[in-house]
Amino acid sequence: MRNIFDCKAFKGWNIELPLIQGGMGVGVSLGRLAGAVASEGAIGVISTAQIGFTEPDFFGNEEECNLRGIRKQIARAKEIAGGRGMVGVNIMVALQQYKEHVKEAVKAGADLIICGAGLPIDLPELVKGSLVKIAPIVSSKKAAAVILKAWDKKYHRTPDCIVVEGPQAGGHLGFKREDLDDIPAMHFDDEFRSIVAEKKSYEEKYNTSIPVFAAGGIWDSSDAEHVRDLGADGVQVATRFVATEECDASYAYKMAYVNAKAEDTAIIKSPVGMPGRALRNAFIKKTEQCREQVDRCYRCIKNCHPGQIPYCITKALVTAVLGDVDNGLVFCGSNVGRVNGISTVHDVIEDIMYEEEICLDAIA
């Protein structure tokens, strides 16, 4: 078999495969999953969103437990990886502790920091003096242009890579709610090409490569080939890694993916202020009818007002990842209906990153 992508754009990266396992919070992608992906020579990613929720003193001490969790989970992933691949973290700009999480991840030895759910304009300042690689998540040429221009003007640098997340992704989405009702009409392939074109002048200015990872709706090698032909240097995949033996989520959470049908997904209103894609389970149906009572604040999101939000996202995500998938929030990508069993990280990566080589002699 032959790797669909080459690694020419990744000079100095400790990877054999240009694949990022997408960050999934709360507690879905922690050290075990990230380490397993890195051990395959790819990039495993830990989500820092409420990462300390399993700490015994979490309730009432969320900030410290999250920082402690970052240290523990990065160390765990690195141990599992055994020196192969890279271990990264996904940190939402919308988090109250966004800056603290970035600085803690740097100290803990993260190889890559990926930031979405907002524009990480100040990310270069937060990692100043370190060797960690940094990447924004964008969903439009406009967002990419803003970051590229700002980092160039203020910090005299480029992103080390860019993750372009399309409308088929799971979790929080960088699109207007109404646009997600007719995804084909968005012509996102054209938008992707325009983002690839946008970064080229900065590559020339800094005499460097800015690899682009395509995210959202990547299922197998045919999808990888498609985005490669659009100009992608690699892929970011999340949904397929949930239903793996190595995923950090509970067995019940994984089986929610296995049992889901394509029609079970919905675009939901998130307290983060962005639309998101999730399973339309009993919890979502209930919140569509009435606002859930929020008894306390877990200090996760900036500008969160417990008396106004439709539900507490921390409580909903923790409930689901621990196994009560009917009464919690289960984020997922558009391909969740294609998951039909529990697999392994190795098999998922092989299915996405390799294409069969055709032997012309055998055909002749």
CSV table of C-alpha atoms in Angstrom, one decimal:
chain,number,residue,atom,x,y,z
A,1,MET,CA,0.0,0.0,0.0
A,2,ARG,CA,1.1,3.6,-0.6
A,3,ASN,CA,0.7,6.6,1.6
A,4,ILE,CA,-1.8,9.1,0.0
A,5,PHE,CA,0.2,12.1,1.2
A,6,ASP,CA,3.9,12.7,1.1
A,7,CYS,CA,5.6,14.6,4.0
A,8,LYS,CA,7.6,17.2,2.0
A,9,ALA,CA,5.8,20.0,3.7
A,10,PHE,CA,6.6,18.7,7.1
A,11,LYS,CA,10.4,19.2,7.4
A,12,GLY,CA,11.3,19.1,11.1
A,13,TRP,CA,8.0,17.4,12.2
A,14,ASN,CA,8.4,14.1,13.9
A,15,ILE,CA,5.7,12.4,11.9
A,16,GLU,CA,5.5,9.6,9.3
A,17,LEU,CA,1.8,10.3,8.5
A,18,PRO,CA,0.2,13.7,8.1
A,19,LEU,CA,-2.9,12.9,10.0
A,20,ILE,CA,-4.2,14.8,13.0
A,21,GLN,CA,-6.7,13.0,15.4
A,22,GLY,CA,-9.1,15.8,16.1
A,23,GLY,CA,-9.5,17.0,19.7
A,24,MET,CA,-12.8,16.0,21.3
A,25,GLY,CA,-13.9,17.2,24.7
A,26,VAL,CA,-15.0,16.6,27.4
A,27,GLY,CA,-12.9,13.5,28.1
A,28,VAL,CA,-13.2,11.8,24.7
A,29,SER,CA,-9.7,12.4,23.5
A,30,LEU,CA,-7.3,12.3,26.4
A,31,GLY,CA,-3.8,10.7,26.8
A,32,ARG,CA,-4.7,7.2,25.9
A,33,LEU,CA,-6.2,8.0,22.5
A,34,ALA,CA,-3.7,10.7,21.6
A,35,GLY,CA,-0.8,8.5,22.6
A,36,ALA,CA,-2.1,5.6,20.5
A,37,VAL,CA,-2.4,7.8,17.4
A,38,ALA,CA,1.1,9.3,18.0
A,39,SER,CA,2.5,5.8,18.3
A,40,GLU,CA,1.4,5.1,14.7
A,41,GLY,CA,3.6,8.0,13.6
A,42,ALA,CA,0.7,10.5,13.3
A,43,ILE,CA,-0.4,13.4,15.5
A,44,GLY,CA,-2.5,12.6,18.5
A,45,VAL,CA,-4.5,15.4,20.1
A,46,ILE,CA,-5.8,15.9,23.7
A,47,SER,CA,-8.7,18.2,24.2
A,48,THR,CA,-8.2,20.5,27.2
A,49,ALA,CA,-11.9,21.4,27.6
A,50,GLN,CA,-12.6,20.5,31.3
A,51,ILE,CA,-9.8,18.0,31.1
A,52,GLY,CA,-9.6,17.8,34.9
A,53,PHE,CA,-13.2,16.6,35.4
A,54,THR,CA,-12.1,13.2,36.8
A,55,GLU,CA,-9.9,14.8,39.5
A,56,PRO,CA,-11.4,14.2,42.9
A,57,ASP,CA,-11.4,17.9,43.8
A,58,PHE,CA,-12.8,19.1,40.4
A,59,PHE,CA,-16.0,20.6,41.6
A,60,GLY,CA,-15.2,24.0,43.0
A,61,ASN,CA,-11.5,23.8,42.0
A,62,GLU,CA,-12.0,23.5,38.2
A,63,GLU,CA,-9.1,25.8,37.1
A,64,GLU,CA,-6.4,24.0,39.1
A,65,CYS,CA,-7.7,20.5,38.2
A,66,ASN,CA,-7.7,21.4,34.5
A,67,LEU,CA,-4.1,22.5,34.6
A,68,ARG,CA,-3.2,19.4,36.5
A,69,GLY,CA,-5.1,17.3,33.9
A,70,ILE,CA,-3.1,18.9,31.1
A,71,ARG,CA,0.1,17.9,32.7
A,72,LYS,CA,-1.1,14.3,33.4
A,73,GLN,CA,-2.6,13.6,30.0
A,74,ILE,CA,0.3,15.0,28.0
A,75,ALA,CA,2.7,12.8,30.1
A,76,ARG,CA,0.5,9.8,29.6
A,77,ALA,CA,0.2,10.3,25.8
A,78,LYS,CA,4.0,10.8,25.5
A,79,GLU,CA,4.6,7.6,27.4
A,80,ILE,CA,2.3,5.6,25.2
A,81,ALA,CA,3.7,7.1,22.0
A,82,GLY,CA,7.2,6.0,22.9
A,83,GLY,CA,8.9,8.7,21.0
A,84,ARG,CA,7.0,8.3,17.8
A,85,GLY,CA,4.7,10.9,16.2
A,86,MET,CA,3.6,14.1,17.9
A,87,VAL,CA,1.3,14.8,20.9
A,88,GLY,CA,-0.8,18.0,20.5
A,89,VAL,CA,-3.5,19.7,22.4
A,90,ASN,CA,-6.7,21.3,21.2
A,91,ILE,CA,-7.6,24.5,23.2
A,92,MET,CA,-10.7,26.5,22.5
A,93,VAL,CA,-10.3,30.2,22.4
A,94,ALA,CA,-13.7,30.4,24.0
A,95,LEU,CA,-12.5,28.9,27.2
A,96,GLN,CA,-12.2,31.1,30.3
A,97,GLN,CA,-8.7,29.6,30.9
A,98,TYR,CA,-7.6,29.7,27.2
A,99,LYS,CA,-4.4,31.5,28.0
A,100,GLU,CA,-3.6,29.5,31.0
A,101,HIS,CA,-4.2,26.2,29.1
A,102,VAL,CA,-1.8,27.3,26.3
A,103,LYS,CA,0.9,28.2,28.7
A,104,GLU,CA,0.5,25.0,30.7
A,105,ALA,CA,0.6,22.9,27.6
A,106,VAL,CA,3.8,24.5,26.5
A,107,LYS,CA,5.4,23.8,30.0
A,108,ALA,CA,4.1,20.2,29.8
A,109,GLY,CA,5.9,19.5,26.5
A,110,ALA,CA,3.1,19.6,23.9
A,111,ASP,CA,4.4,19.3,20.4
A,112,LEU,CA,1.5,21.2,18.7
A,113,ILE,CA,-1.2,23.5,20.0
A,114,ILE,CA,-4.4,23.8,17.9
A,115,CYS,CA,-6.9,26.5,18.6
A,116,GLY,CA,-10.5,26.9,17.4
A,117,ALA,CA,-13.9,28.2,18.6
A,118,GLY,CA,-12.6,31.7,18.1
A,119,LEU,CA,-9.6,33.3,16.4
A,120,PRO,CA,-6.4,32.8,18.3
A,121,ILE,CA,-4.9,36.2,17.4
A,122,ASP,CA,-2.6,36.2,20.4
A,123,LEU,CA,-1.4,32.6,20.3
A,124,PRO,CA,2.2,33.4,19.1
A,125,GLU,CA,2.6,35.7,22.2
A,126,LEU,CA,1.5,32.9,24.5
A,127,VAL,CA,4.1,30.4,23.2
A,128,LYS,CA,6.9,32.9,22.9
A,129,GLY,CA,10.3,31.4,23.6
A,130,SER,CA,9.2,27.8,23.1
A,131,LEU,CA,9.6,25.3,20.2
A,132,VAL,CA,5.9,24.2,20.2
A,133,LYS,CA,4.2,24.4,16.8
A,134,ILE,CA,0.9,26.4,16.6
A,135,ALA,CA,-2.1,26.1,14.4
A,136,PRO,CA,-5.5,27.9,14.0
A,137,ILE,CA,-8.7,26.2,13.0
A,138,VAL,CA,-10.5,28.2,10.3
A,139,SER,CA,-13.6,27.6,8.2
A,140,SER,CA,-13.3,30.4,5.7
A,141,LYS,CA,-10.8,32.4,3.7
A,142,LYS,CA,-11.7,35.5,5.6
A,143,ALA,CA,-10.7,33.9,9.0
A,144,ALA,CA,-7.5,32.5,7.5
A,145,ALA,CA,-6.6,36.0,6.0
A,146,VAL,CA,-7.2,37.7,9.4
A,147,ILE,CA,-4.9,35.3,11.3
A,148,LEU,CA,-2.2,35.3,8.6
A,149,LYS,CA,-2.1,39.0,8.4
A,150,ALA,CA,-2.2,39.6,12.2
A,151,TRP,CA,0.5,37.1,12.9
A,152,ASP,CA,2.7,38.5,10.1
A,153,LYS,CA,2.2,42.1,11.2
A,154,LYS,CA,2.4,41.7,15.0
A,155,TYR,CA,4.6,38.6,15.5
A,156,HIS,CA,6.5,38.4,12.2
A,157,ARG,CA,5.7,34.7,11.7
A,158,THR,CA,3.2,32.3,10.2
A,159,PRO,CA,1.2,29.4,11.6
A,160,ASP,CA,3.1,26.1,11.5
A,161,CYS,CA,0.0,24.6,9.9
A,162,ILE,CA,-3.6,25.5,9.3
A,163,VAL,CA,-6.6,23.2,10.0
A,164,VAL,CA,-9.5,23.9,7.6
A,165,GLU,CA,-12.7,22.6,9.2
A,166,GLY,CA,-15.6,22.1,6.8
A,167,PRO,CA,-19.3,21.9,7.5
A,168,GLN,CA,-19.4,18.1,7.9
A,169,ALA,CA,-17.4,18.2,11.1
A,170,GLY,CA,-18.6,17.3,14.5
A,171,GLY,CA,-18.8,19.5,17.6
A,172,HIS,CA,-18.7,23.3,17.3
A,173,LEU,CA,-18.9,24.6,13.7
A,174,GLY,CA,-17.6,27.9,12.3
A,175,PHE,CA,-20.6,28.6,10.1
A,176,LYS,CA,-23.9,30.4,10.3
A,177,ARG,CA,-26.7,28.2,11.4
A,178,GLU,CA,-28.8,28.9,8.3
A,179,ASP,CA,-25.9,27.9,6.0
A,180,LEU,CA,-25.7,24.4,7.5
A,181,ASP,CA,-29.2,23.7,6.3
A,182,ASP,CA,-28.0,23.4,2.7
A,183,ILE,CA,-24.3,22.3,2.8
A,184,PRO,CA,-24.0,21.5,-0.9
A,185,ALA,CA,-24.9,25.1,-1.7
A,186,MET,CA,-21.9,26.3,0.3
A,187,HIS,CA,-19.5,24.9,-2.4
A,188,PHE,CA,-16.9,24.4,0.4
A,189,ASP,CA,-14.4,22.8,-2.0
A,190,ASP,CA,-14.0,26.3,-3.6
A,191,GLU,CA,-13.6,27.9,-0.2
A,192,PHE,CA,-10.9,25.3,0.7
A,193,ARG,CA,-9.0,26.1,-2.5
A,194,SER,CA,-9.1,29.8,-1.7
A,195,ILE,CA,-7.6,29.2,1.8
A,196,VAL,CA,-4.8,27.2,0.2
A,197,ALA,CA,-4.2,30.1,-2.2
A,198,GLU,CA,-4.3,32.7,0.6
A,199,LYS,CA,-1.4,31.2,2.5
A,200,LYS,CA,1.0,31.0,-0.5
A,201,SER,CA,2.2,34.6,-0.3
A,202,TYR,CA,3.2,34.1,3.3
A,203,GLU,CA,5.0,30.9,2.5
A,204,GLU,CA,7.0,32.9,-0.1
A,205,LYS,CA,7.7,35.8,2.3
A,206,TYR,CA,9.0,33.6,5.1
A,207,ASN,CA,10.5,30.9,2.8
A,208,THR,CA,8.6,28.2,4.6
A,209,SER,CA,5.8,25.7,4.2
A,210,ILE,CA,2.4,26.2,5.9
A,211,PRO,CA,0.8,22.7,5.6
A,212,VAL,CA,-3.0,22.6,5.4
A,213,PHE,CA,-5.0,19.9,7.1
A,214,ALA,CA,-8.5,19.2,5.8
A,215,ALA,CA,-11.1,18.4,8.5
A,216,GLY,CA,-14.7,17.5,8.5
A,217,GLY,CA,-16.3,14.5,6.8
A,218,ILE,CA,-13.1,12.6,6.2
A,219,TRP,CA,-14.0,8.9,6.4
A,220,ASP,CA,-11.7,6.9,4.2
A,221,SER,CA,-8.9,7.0,1.6
A,222,SER,CA,-11.2,8.3,-1.1
A,223,ASP,CA,-12.0,11.4,1.0
A,224,ALA,CA,-8.3,11.8,1.7
A,225,GLU,CA,-7.5,11.6,-2.0
A,226,HIS,CA,-10.2,14.2,-2.7
A,227,VAL,CA,-8.9,16.8,-0.3
A,228,ARG,CA,-5.3,16.1,-1.4
A,229,ASP,CA,-6.4,17.0,-4.9
A,230,LEU,CA,-7.9,20.3,-3.5
A,231,GLY,CA,-4.4,21.2,-2.1
A,232,ALA,CA,-4.5,19.6,1.4
A,233,ASP,CA,-1.2,18.3,2.8
A,234,GLY,CA,-2.9,16.1,5.4
A,235,VAL,CA,-6.2,15.4,7.1
A,236,GLN,CA,-7.7,15.8,10.6
A,237,VAL,CA,-10.2,13.1,11.6
A,238,ALA,CA,-12.2,12.8,14.8
A,239,THR,CA,-15.5,10.8,14.5
A,240,ARG,CA,-13.8,7.5,13.4
A,241,PHE,CA,-11.5,7.5,16.4
A,242,VAL,CA,-14.3,7.6,18.9
A,243,ALA,CA,-15.4,4.0,18.2
A,244,THR,CA,-11.9,2.6,18.8
A,245,GLU,CA,-10.6,0.4,21.6
A,246,GLU,CA,-8.1,3.2,22.6
A,247,CYS,CA,-10.6,6.0,22.9
A,248,ASP,CA,-10.9,7.5,26.4
A,249,ALA,CA,-14.7,7.7,26.4
A,250,SER,CA,-16.9,5.0,28.0
A,251,TYR,CA,-18.0,1.9,26.2
A,252,ALA,CA,-21.6,3.2,26.2
A,253,TYR,CA,-20.4,6.4,24.5
A,254,LYS,CA,-18.7,4.5,21.8
A,255,MET,CA,-21.7,2.3,21.3
A,256,ALA,CA,-23.9,5.4,20.9
A,257,TYR,CA,-21.8,6.0,17.7
A,258,VAL,CA,-22.0,2.4,16.6
A,259,ASN,CA,-25.8,2.4,17.0
A,260,ALA,CA,-26.4,5.8,15.4
A,261,LYS,CA,-28.0,6.3,12.0
A,262,ALA,CA,-27.4,9.1,9.7
A,263,GLU,CA,-30.7,10.7,10.4
A,264,ASP,CA,-29.9,10.7,14.2
A,265,THR,CA,-27.7,13.8,13.9
A,266,ALA,CA,-28.8,17.4,14.3
A,267,ILE,CA,-27.4,20.9,14.3
A,268,ILE,CA,-27.8,22.2,17.8
A,269,LYS,CA,-27.5,25.5,19.6
A,270,SER,CA,-24.5,25.4,21.9
A,271,PRO,CA,-23.9,27.6,25.0
A,272,VAL,CA,-20.6,28.4,23.4
A,273,GLY,CA,-22.5,30.6,21.0
A,274,MET,CA,-21.8,28.5,17.9
A,275,PRO,CA,-23.9,25.9,16.2
A,276,GLY,CA,-22.7,22.3,16.6
A,277,ARG,CA,-23.4,18.8,15.3
A,278,ALA,CA,-24.5,16.2,17.8
A,279,LEU,CA,-26.7,13.1,18.1
A,280,ARG,CA,-30.4,14.1,18.5
A,281,ASN,CA,-30.9,12.0,21.6
A,282,ALA,CA,-33.4,12.4,24.4
A,283,PHE,CA,-31.3,15.3,25.9
A,284,ILE,CA,-31.3,17.3,22.8
A,285,LYS,CA,-35.0,16.8,22.2
A,286,LYS,CA,-35.8,18.0,25.7
A,287,THR,CA,-33.6,21.1,25.4
A,288,GLU,CA,-35.4,21.9,22.1
A,289,GLN,CA,-38.6,22.1,24.0
A,290,CYS,CA,-37.5,24.0,27.1
A,291,ARG,CA,-34.4,25.5,28.8
A,292,GLU,CA,-32.7,23.2,31.3
A,293,GLN,CA,-32.2,24.6,34.8
A,294,VAL,CA,-28.5,25.5,35.4
A,295,ASP,CA,-27.7,25.1,39.1
A,296,ARG,CA,-24.1,26.1,39.1
A,297,CYS,CA,-21.2,27.4,36.9
A,298,TYR,CA,-18.2,25.3,36.1
A,299,ARG,CA,-16.2,28.3,34.7
A,300,CYS,CA,-15.6,26.8,31.3
A,301,ILE,CA,-16.7,29.4,28.7
A,302,LYS,CA,-16.1,33.1,28.5
A,303,ASN,CA,-19.1,35.3,28.8
A,304,CYS,CA,-21.4,32.5,30.0
A,305,HIS,CA,-24.5,33.6,31.9
A,306,PRO,CA,-26.0,30.5,33.7
A,307,GLY,CA,-29.4,32.2,33.8
A,308,GLN,CA,-29.6,32.6,30.0
A,309,ILE,CA,-27.9,29.5,28.4
A,310,PRO,CA,-30.1,26.6,27.2
A,311,TYR,CA,-28.1,24.1,29.3
A,312,CYS,CA,-24.8,23.7,31.0
A,313,ILE,CA,-22.4,22.3,28.4
A,314,THR,CA,-19.9,21.0,31.0
A,315,LYS,CA,-22.6,19.0,32.8
A,316,ALA,CA,-24.0,17.7,29.5
A,317,LEU,CA,-20.7,16.6,28.1
A,318,VAL,CA,-19.5,14.9,31.3
A,319,THR,CA,-22.8,13.1,31.7
A,320,ALA,CA,-22.5,11.6,28.2
A,321,VAL,CA,-18.8,10.7,28.2
A,322,LEU,CA,-19.3,8.8,31.5
A,323,GLY,CA,-21.9,6.6,29.9
A,324,ASP,CA,-25.4,8.2,30.3
A,325,VAL,CA,-25.7,9.0,26.6
A,326,ASP,CA,-29.4,9.6,26.7
A,327,ASN,CA,-29.2,12.4,29.2
A,328,GLY,CA,-26.0,14.1,27.9
A,329,LEU,CA,-24.6,15.8,24.9
A,330,VAL,CA,-22.9,13.6,22.3
A,331,PHE,CA,-21.1,15.6,19.6
A,332,CYS,CA,-20.4,13.8,16.3
A,333,GLY,CA,-19.5,14.3,12.7
A,334,SER,CA,-21.8,13.8,9.7
A,335,ASN,CA,-20.4,10.3,9.1
A,336,VAL,CA,-21.4,8.9,12.5
A,337,GLY,CA,-24.1,6.8,10.8
A,338,ARG,CA,-21.3,4.9,8.9
A,339,VAL,CA,-19.7,3.6,12.2
A,340,ASN,CA,-20.7,0.0,12.5
A,341,GLY,CA,-18.4,-1.4,15.2
A,342,ILE,CA,-15.5,-0.9,17.5
A,343,SER,CA,-12.2,-0.7,15.7
A,344,THR,CA,-8.6,0.1,16.5
A,345,VAL,CA,-6.5,3.2,16.0
A,346,HIS,CA,-4.2,1.3,13.7
A,347,ASP,CA,-7.0,0.0,11.4
A,348,VAL,CA,-8.7,3.5,11.2
A,349,ILE,CA,-5.4,5.2,10.2
A,350,GLU,CA,-4.6,2.5,7.7
A,351,ASP,CA,-8.1,2.8,6.1
A,352,ILE,CA,-7.7,6.6,5.7
A,353,MET,CA,-4.1,7.1,4.9
A,354,TYR,CA,-3.2,4.4,2.4
A,355,GLU,CA,-4.3,3.5,-1.1
A,356,GLU,CA,-3.9,0.2,-2.9
A,357,GLU,CA,-1.0,0.1,-5.4
A,358,ILE,CA,-2.0,-1.2,-8.8
A,359,CYS,CA,0.4,-3.8,-10.2
A,360,LEU,CA,0.4,-3.2,-13.9
A,361,ASP,CA,2.4,-6.4,-14.5
A,362,ALA,CA,-0.3,-8.5,-12.8
A,363,ILE,CA,-3.0,-6.8,-14.9
A,364,ALA,CA,-1.1,-7.6,-18.1
